[in-house]
Amino acid sequence: VMENLGALAILIAFCLAIYAIMASLVGAWKKKPYLVRSGERAVYAVWALVTAASGVLVYALVAGDFRLAYVAGHTNRAMPAPYKVAAWWGGQEGSLLLWSWLLAGYSAVVVAFNRWHHRPIMPYVITVLMLTQVFFLLLNWHVASPFRLLSMGGGVMEVPDGNGLNPLLQYWAMAIHPPMLYLGYVGFAVPFAFAMGSLITRQPGDSWIHTTRRWT
């Protein structure tokens, strides 16, 4: 059941990210502020859903749910709990979900802190961020899902133990290295989104630059 909830959360988040793009653009073009606000609320919902999916994966990693291919491939029973959590970004599927979660979090913070600022460009900022979000959620959902089950003969199977985390990551400094990098990589989507929004709207002045500089 938990794996279904995780996969469903990603699918709904994918649909809501598309809605946020459409609502923001149509609201900006048709001068409908309530539609823009609806797109902003969809950004919050995307963050909540990706957080729920991430929570499901982390719980499965810590609890040792070896029905999941990702859990069996990147943890084992002997690993300490901190390294089981680090297995979240220990493989491609989990690291892509971490990327989506960080982007969703940054997007929600951008919307929350600019509810009354940069109104002309915010629909386009949201559009750029959610376009990026759609790409990664598509990977999470269809290409590299961390919620795929082990199967044999058409049925779900569970192995007694997993392969364990990459030995290179089983050191505290290496364990925190990927998320520290991702904080920077993903965070630069925000200045890019503001720059694109200002270019699209031909925004006068440099107030948006001050916001972008803080994020940079």
mmCIF file of C-alpha atoms in Angstrom:
data_model
loop_
_atom_site.group_PDB
_atom_site.id
_atom_site.type_symbol
_atom_site.label_atom_id
_atom_site.label_comp_id
_atom_site.label_asym_id
_atom_site.label_seq_id
_atom_site.Cartn_x
_atom_site.Cartn_y
_atom_site.Cartn_z
ATOM 1 C CA VAL A 1 0.000 0.000 0.000
ATOM 2 C CA MET A 2 2.766 2.452 0.931
ATOM 3 C CA GLU A 3 4.515 2.074 -2.409
ATOM 4 C CA ASN A 4 1.207 2.788 -4.176
ATOM 5 C CA LEU A 5 0.755 5.948 -2.111
ATOM 6 C CA GLY A 6 4.248 7.113 -3.043
ATOM 7 C CA ALA A 7 3.732 6.494 -6.752
ATOM 8 C CA LEU A 8 0.269 8.094 -6.663
ATOM 9 C CA ALA A 9 1.642 11.182 -4.892
ATOM 10 C CA ILE A 10 4.224 11.634 -7.661
ATOM 11 C CA LEU A 11 1.583 11.212 -10.378
ATOM 12 C CA ILE A 12 -0.769 13.763 -8.800
ATOM 13 C CA ALA A 13 2.137 16.163 -8.238
ATOM 14 C CA PHE A 14 3.011 15.808 -11.939
ATOM 15 C CA CYS A 15 -0.561 16.713 -12.928
ATOM 16 C CA LEU A 16 -0.675 19.658 -10.508
ATOM 17 C CA ALA A 17 2.641 20.998 -11.801
ATOM 18 C CA ILE A 18 1.150 21.050 -15.297
ATOM 19 C CA TYR A 19 -1.926 22.793 -13.898
ATOM 20 C CA ALA A 20 0.280 25.402 -12.168
ATOM 21 C CA ILE A 21 1.894 26.209 -15.529
ATOM 22 C CA MET A 22 -1.434 26.539 -17.331
ATOM 23 C CA ALA A 23 -3.124 28.536 -14.557
ATOM 24 C CA SER A 24 -0.181 30.926 -14.261
ATOM 25 C CA LEU A 25 0.080 31.587 -17.986
ATOM 26 C CA VAL A 26 -3.653 31.907 -18.661
ATOM 27 C CA GLY A 27 -4.077 34.044 -15.555
ATOM 28 C CA ALA A 28 -1.303 36.384 -16.718
ATOM 29 C CA TRP A 29 -2.528 36.585 -20.317
ATOM 30 C CA LYS A 30 -6.225 37.033 -19.460
ATOM 31 C CA LYS A 31 -5.558 39.330 -16.467
ATOM 32 C CA LYS A 32 -7.202 36.926 -14.015
ATOM 33 C CA PRO A 33 -5.355 37.272 -10.674
ATOM 34 C CA TYR A 34 -7.432 34.576 -8.990
ATOM 35 C CA LEU A 35 -6.265 32.066 -11.582
ATOM 36 C CA VAL A 36 -2.658 33.081 -10.902
ATOM 37 C CA ARG A 37 -3.287 32.557 -7.180
ATOM 38 C CA SER A 38 -4.698 29.134 -7.982
ATOM 39 C CA GLY A 39 -1.463 28.287 -9.777
ATOM 40 C CA GLU A 40 0.516 29.414 -6.750
ATOM 41 C CA ARG A 41 -1.541 27.151 -4.480
ATOM 42 C CA ALA A 42 -0.853 24.288 -6.875
ATOM 43 C CA VAL A 43 2.871 24.878 -6.232
ATOM 44 C CA TYR A 44 2.269 24.368 -2.498
ATOM 45 C CA ALA A 45 0.339 21.183 -3.271
ATOM 46 C CA VAL A 46 3.181 19.866 -5.434
ATOM 47 C CA TRP A 47 5.590 20.388 -2.534
ATOM 48 C CA ALA A 48 3.256 18.582 -0.116
ATOM 49 C CA LEU A 49 2.836 15.612 -2.460
ATOM 50 C CA VAL A 50 6.532 15.255 -3.279
ATOM 51 C CA THR A 51 7.266 15.507 0.460
ATOM 52 C CA ALA A 52 4.778 12.699 1.075
ATOM 53 C CA ALA A 53 6.396 10.539 -1.625
ATOM 54 C CA SER A 54 9.849 11.222 -0.187
ATOM 55 C CA GLY A 55 8.595 10.327 3.290
ATOM 56 C CA VAL A 56 7.268 7.016 1.992
ATOM 57 C CA LEU A 57 10.619 6.177 0.406
ATOM 58 C CA VAL A 58 12.637 7.119 3.502
ATOM 59 C CA TYR A 59 10.300 5.063 5.690
ATOM 60 C CA ALA A 60 10.718 2.059 3.364
ATOM 61 C CA LEU A 61 14.512 2.454 3.471
ATOM 62 C CA VAL A 62 14.662 2.679 7.266
ATOM 63 C CA ALA A 63 12.094 -0.072 7.837
ATOM 64 C CA GLY A 64 13.800 -2.412 5.352
ATOM 65 C CA ASP A 65 10.910 -2.993 2.952
ATOM 66 C CA PHE A 66 12.798 -5.329 0.629
ATOM 67 C CA ARG A 67 9.831 -5.718 -1.701
ATOM 68 C CA LEU A 68 10.986 -2.453 -3.297
ATOM 69 C CA ALA A 69 13.789 -2.859 -5.828
ATOM 70 C CA TYR A 70 15.348 0.437 -4.731
ATOM 71 C CA VAL A 71 15.420 -0.563 -1.057
ATOM 72 C CA ALA A 72 16.889 -3.980 -1.842
ATOM 73 C CA GLY A 73 19.482 -2.433 -4.111
ATOM 74 C CA HIS A 74 20.760 0.256 -1.729
ATOM 75 C CA THR A 75 20.275 -0.888 1.881
ATOM 76 C CA ASN A 76 20.684 -3.969 4.040
ATOM 77 C CA ARG A 77 19.713 -4.926 7.572
ATOM 78 C CA ALA A 78 23.173 -4.308 9.041
ATOM 79 C CA MET A 79 23.433 -0.672 7.974
ATOM 80 C CA PRO A 80 23.082 2.044 10.657
ATOM 81 C CA ALA A 81 19.936 4.165 10.370
ATOM 82 C CA PRO A 82 21.752 7.339 9.166
ATOM 83 C CA TYR A 83 23.138 5.468 6.180
ATOM 84 C CA LYS A 84 19.728 3.992 5.451
ATOM 85 C CA VAL A 85 18.453 7.571 5.198
ATOM 86 C CA ALA A 86 21.480 8.450 3.033
ATOM 87 C CA ALA A 87 20.399 5.658 0.683
ATOM 88 C CA TRP A 88 17.650 8.091 -0.387
ATOM 89 C CA TRP A 89 20.252 9.710 -2.646
ATOM 90 C CA GLY A 90 22.457 6.634 -2.966
ATOM 91 C CA GLY A 91 21.009 5.617 -6.337
ATOM 92 C CA GLN A 92 19.588 7.226 -9.447
ATOM 93 C CA GLU A 93 15.896 6.820 -8.615
ATOM 94 C CA GLY A 94 16.213 8.182 -5.097
ATOM 95 C CA SER A 95 18.529 11.049 -6.039
ATOM 96 C CA LEU A 96 16.086 12.154 -8.736
ATOM 97 C CA LEU A 97 13.324 12.175 -6.121
ATOM 98 C CA LEU A 98 15.560 14.242 -3.826
ATOM 99 C CA TRP A 99 16.110 16.666 -6.710
ATOM 100 C CA SER A 100 12.333 16.953 -7.227
ATOM 101 C CA TRP A 101 11.753 17.477 -3.514
ATOM 102 C CA LEU A 102 14.335 20.252 -3.249
ATOM 103 C CA LEU A 103 12.962 21.984 -6.343
ATOM 104 C CA ALA A 104 9.407 21.739 -5.014
ATOM 105 C CA GLY A 105 10.563 23.183 -1.694
ATOM 106 C CA TYR A 106 12.417 26.067 -3.327
ATOM 107 C CA SER A 107 9.394 26.789 -5.525
ATOM 108 C CA ALA A 108 7.064 26.892 -2.525
ATOM 109 C CA VAL A 109 9.430 29.270 -0.702
ATOM 110 C CA VAL A 110 9.612 31.533 -3.776
ATOM 111 C CA VAL A 111 5.821 31.747 -3.934
ATOM 112 C CA ALA A 112 5.475 32.305 -0.185
ATOM 113 C CA PHE A 113 8.037 35.131 -0.058
ATOM 114 C CA ASN A 114 6.786 36.887 -3.181
ATOM 115 C CA ARG A 115 3.034 36.886 -2.603
ATOM 116 C CA TRP A 116 3.048 40.697 -2.747
ATOM 117 C CA HIS A 117 6.236 41.318 -4.725
ATOM 118 C CA HIS A 118 7.182 41.051 -8.407
ATOM 119 C CA ARG A 119 3.565 40.373 -9.354
ATOM 120 C CA PRO A 120 4.040 40.996 -13.117
ATOM 121 C CA ILE A 121 6.773 38.367 -13.435
ATOM 122 C CA MET A 122 5.652 35.801 -10.856
ATOM 123 C CA PRO A 123 3.408 33.814 -13.265
ATOM 124 C CA TYR A 124 6.434 33.332 -15.518
ATOM 125 C CA VAL A 125 8.731 32.523 -12.595
ATOM 126 C CA ILE A 126 6.276 29.816 -11.557
ATOM 127 C CA THR A 127 6.022 28.576 -15.147
ATOM 128 C CA VAL A 128 9.793 28.140 -15.481
ATOM 129 C CA LEU A 129 10.095 26.417 -12.105
ATOM 130 C CA MET A 130 7.153 24.106 -12.760
ATOM 131 C CA LEU A 131 8.385 23.235 -16.248
ATOM 132 C CA THR A 132 11.571 22.024 -14.593
ATOM 133 C CA GLN A 133 9.479 20.245 -11.968
ATOM 134 C CA VAL A 134 7.398 18.503 -14.622
ATOM 135 C CA PHE A 135 10.555 17.157 -16.257
ATOM 136 C CA PHE A 136 11.882 15.638 -13.027
ATOM 137 C CA LEU A 137 8.498 14.332 -11.906
ATOM 138 C CA LEU A 138 8.146 12.626 -15.272
ATOM 139 C CA LEU A 139 11.437 10.872 -14.578
ATOM 140 C CA ASN A 140 10.280 9.979 -11.039
ATOM 141 C CA TRP A 141 7.003 8.606 -12.286
ATOM 142 C CA HIS A 142 7.763 6.922 -15.583
ATOM 143 C CA VAL A 143 11.507 6.512 -16.210
ATOM 144 C CA ALA A 144 13.198 5.922 -12.838
ATOM 145 C CA SER A 145 10.551 5.272 -10.200
ATOM 146 C CA PRO A 146 11.901 4.431 -6.717
ATOM 147 C CA PHE A 147 8.652 2.576 -5.957
ATOM 148 C CA ARG A 148 9.050 -0.341 -8.356
ATOM 149 C CA LEU A 149 8.468 -3.713 -6.713
ATOM 150 C CA LEU A 150 10.603 -6.820 -7.097
ATOM 151 C CA SER A 151 8.648 -9.417 -9.033
ATOM 152 C CA MET A 152 9.038 -12.986 -10.185
ATOM 153 C CA GLY A 153 6.588 -15.017 -12.182
ATOM 154 C CA GLY A 154 4.095 -12.174 -12.224
ATOM 155 C CA GLY A 155 3.983 -11.860 -8.419
ATOM 156 C CA VAL A 156 5.610 -9.568 -5.898
ATOM 157 C CA MET A 157 8.598 -11.036 -4.088
ATOM 158 C CA GLU A 158 10.709 -9.949 -1.105
ATOM 159 C CA VAL A 159 14.370 -10.751 -0.636
ATOM 160 C CA PRO A 160 15.699 -11.542 2.872
ATOM 161 C CA ASP A 161 18.326 -8.800 2.732
ATOM 162 C CA GLY A 162 19.577 -6.068 0.422
ATOM 163 C CA ASN A 163 22.836 -5.254 -1.326
ATOM 164 C CA GLY A 164 23.695 -2.317 0.924
ATOM 165 C CA LEU A 165 24.751 1.249 0.207
ATOM 166 C CA ASN A 166 27.651 2.099 -2.060
ATOM 167 C CA PRO A 167 30.748 1.803 0.192
ATOM 168 C CA LEU A 168 31.937 5.231 -0.974
ATOM 169 C CA LEU A 169 28.882 6.790 0.669
ATOM 170 C CA GLN A 170 29.294 4.963 3.985
ATOM 171 C CA TYR A 171 31.277 7.814 5.521
ATOM 172 C CA TRP A 172 29.574 10.838 7.055
ATOM 173 C CA ALA A 173 31.248 13.425 4.834
ATOM 174 C CA MET A 174 30.449 11.515 1.652
ATOM 175 C CA ALA A 175 26.922 10.830 2.867
ATOM 176 C CA ILE A 176 26.131 14.557 3.067
ATOM 177 C CA HIS A 177 28.089 15.434 -0.068
ATOM 178 C CA PRO A 178 25.315 14.772 -2.662
ATOM 179 C CA PRO A 179 22.561 16.762 -0.912
ATOM 180 C CA MET A 180 24.950 19.666 -0.295
ATOM 181 C CA LEU A 181 25.691 19.751 -4.025
ATOM 182 C CA TYR A 182 22.021 19.457 -4.909
ATOM 183 C CA LEU A 183 21.144 22.438 -2.704
ATOM 184 C CA GLY A 184 23.272 24.546 -5.029
ATOM 185 C CA TYR A 185 22.432 22.881 -8.333
ATOM 186 C CA VAL A 186 18.674 22.968 -7.759
ATOM 187 C CA GLY A 187 18.767 26.402 -6.153
ATOM 188 C CA PHE A 188 20.100 28.026 -9.305
ATOM 189 C CA ALA A 189 16.765 27.261 -10.972
ATOM 190 C CA VAL A 190 15.338 30.173 -8.954
ATOM 191 C CA PRO A 191 17.629 32.965 -10.295
ATOM 192 C CA PHE A 192 17.149 31.514 -13.765
ATOM 193 C CA ALA A 193 13.358 31.630 -13.376
ATOM 194 C CA PHE A 194 13.449 35.266 -12.236
ATOM 195 C CA ALA A 195 15.780 36.207 -15.084
ATOM 196 C CA MET A 196 13.495 34.535 -17.640
ATOM 197 C CA GLY A 197 10.412 36.162 -16.110
ATOM 198 C CA SER A 198 11.997 39.604 -16.302
ATOM 199 C CA LEU A 199 13.062 39.051 -19.908
ATOM 200 C CA ILE A 200 9.627 37.800 -20.980
ATOM 201 C CA THR A 201 7.834 40.772 -19.389
ATOM 202 C CA ARG A 202 10.610 43.282 -20.215
ATOM 203 C CA GLN A 203 10.527 44.258 -16.576
ATOM 204 C CA PRO A 204 11.836 47.793 -15.910
ATOM 205 C CA GLY A 205 14.075 48.512 -12.958
ATOM 206 C CA ASP A 206 16.342 46.171 -11.073
ATOM 207 C CA SER A 207 14.272 45.126 -8.049
ATOM 208 C CA TRP A 208 14.112 41.561 -9.350
ATOM 209 C CA ILE A 209 17.920 41.501 -9.468
ATOM 210 C CA HIS A 210 18.116 42.043 -5.700
ATOM 211 C CA THR A 211 15.859 39.037 -5.142
ATOM 212 C CA THR A 212 17.896 36.979 -7.583
ATOM 213 C CA ARG A 213 21.167 37.999 -5.936
ATOM 214 C CA ARG A 214 19.965 36.731 -2.538
ATOM 215 C CA TRP A 215 19.119 33.372 -4.054
ATOM 216 C CA THR A 216 22.416 33.189 -5.885
#
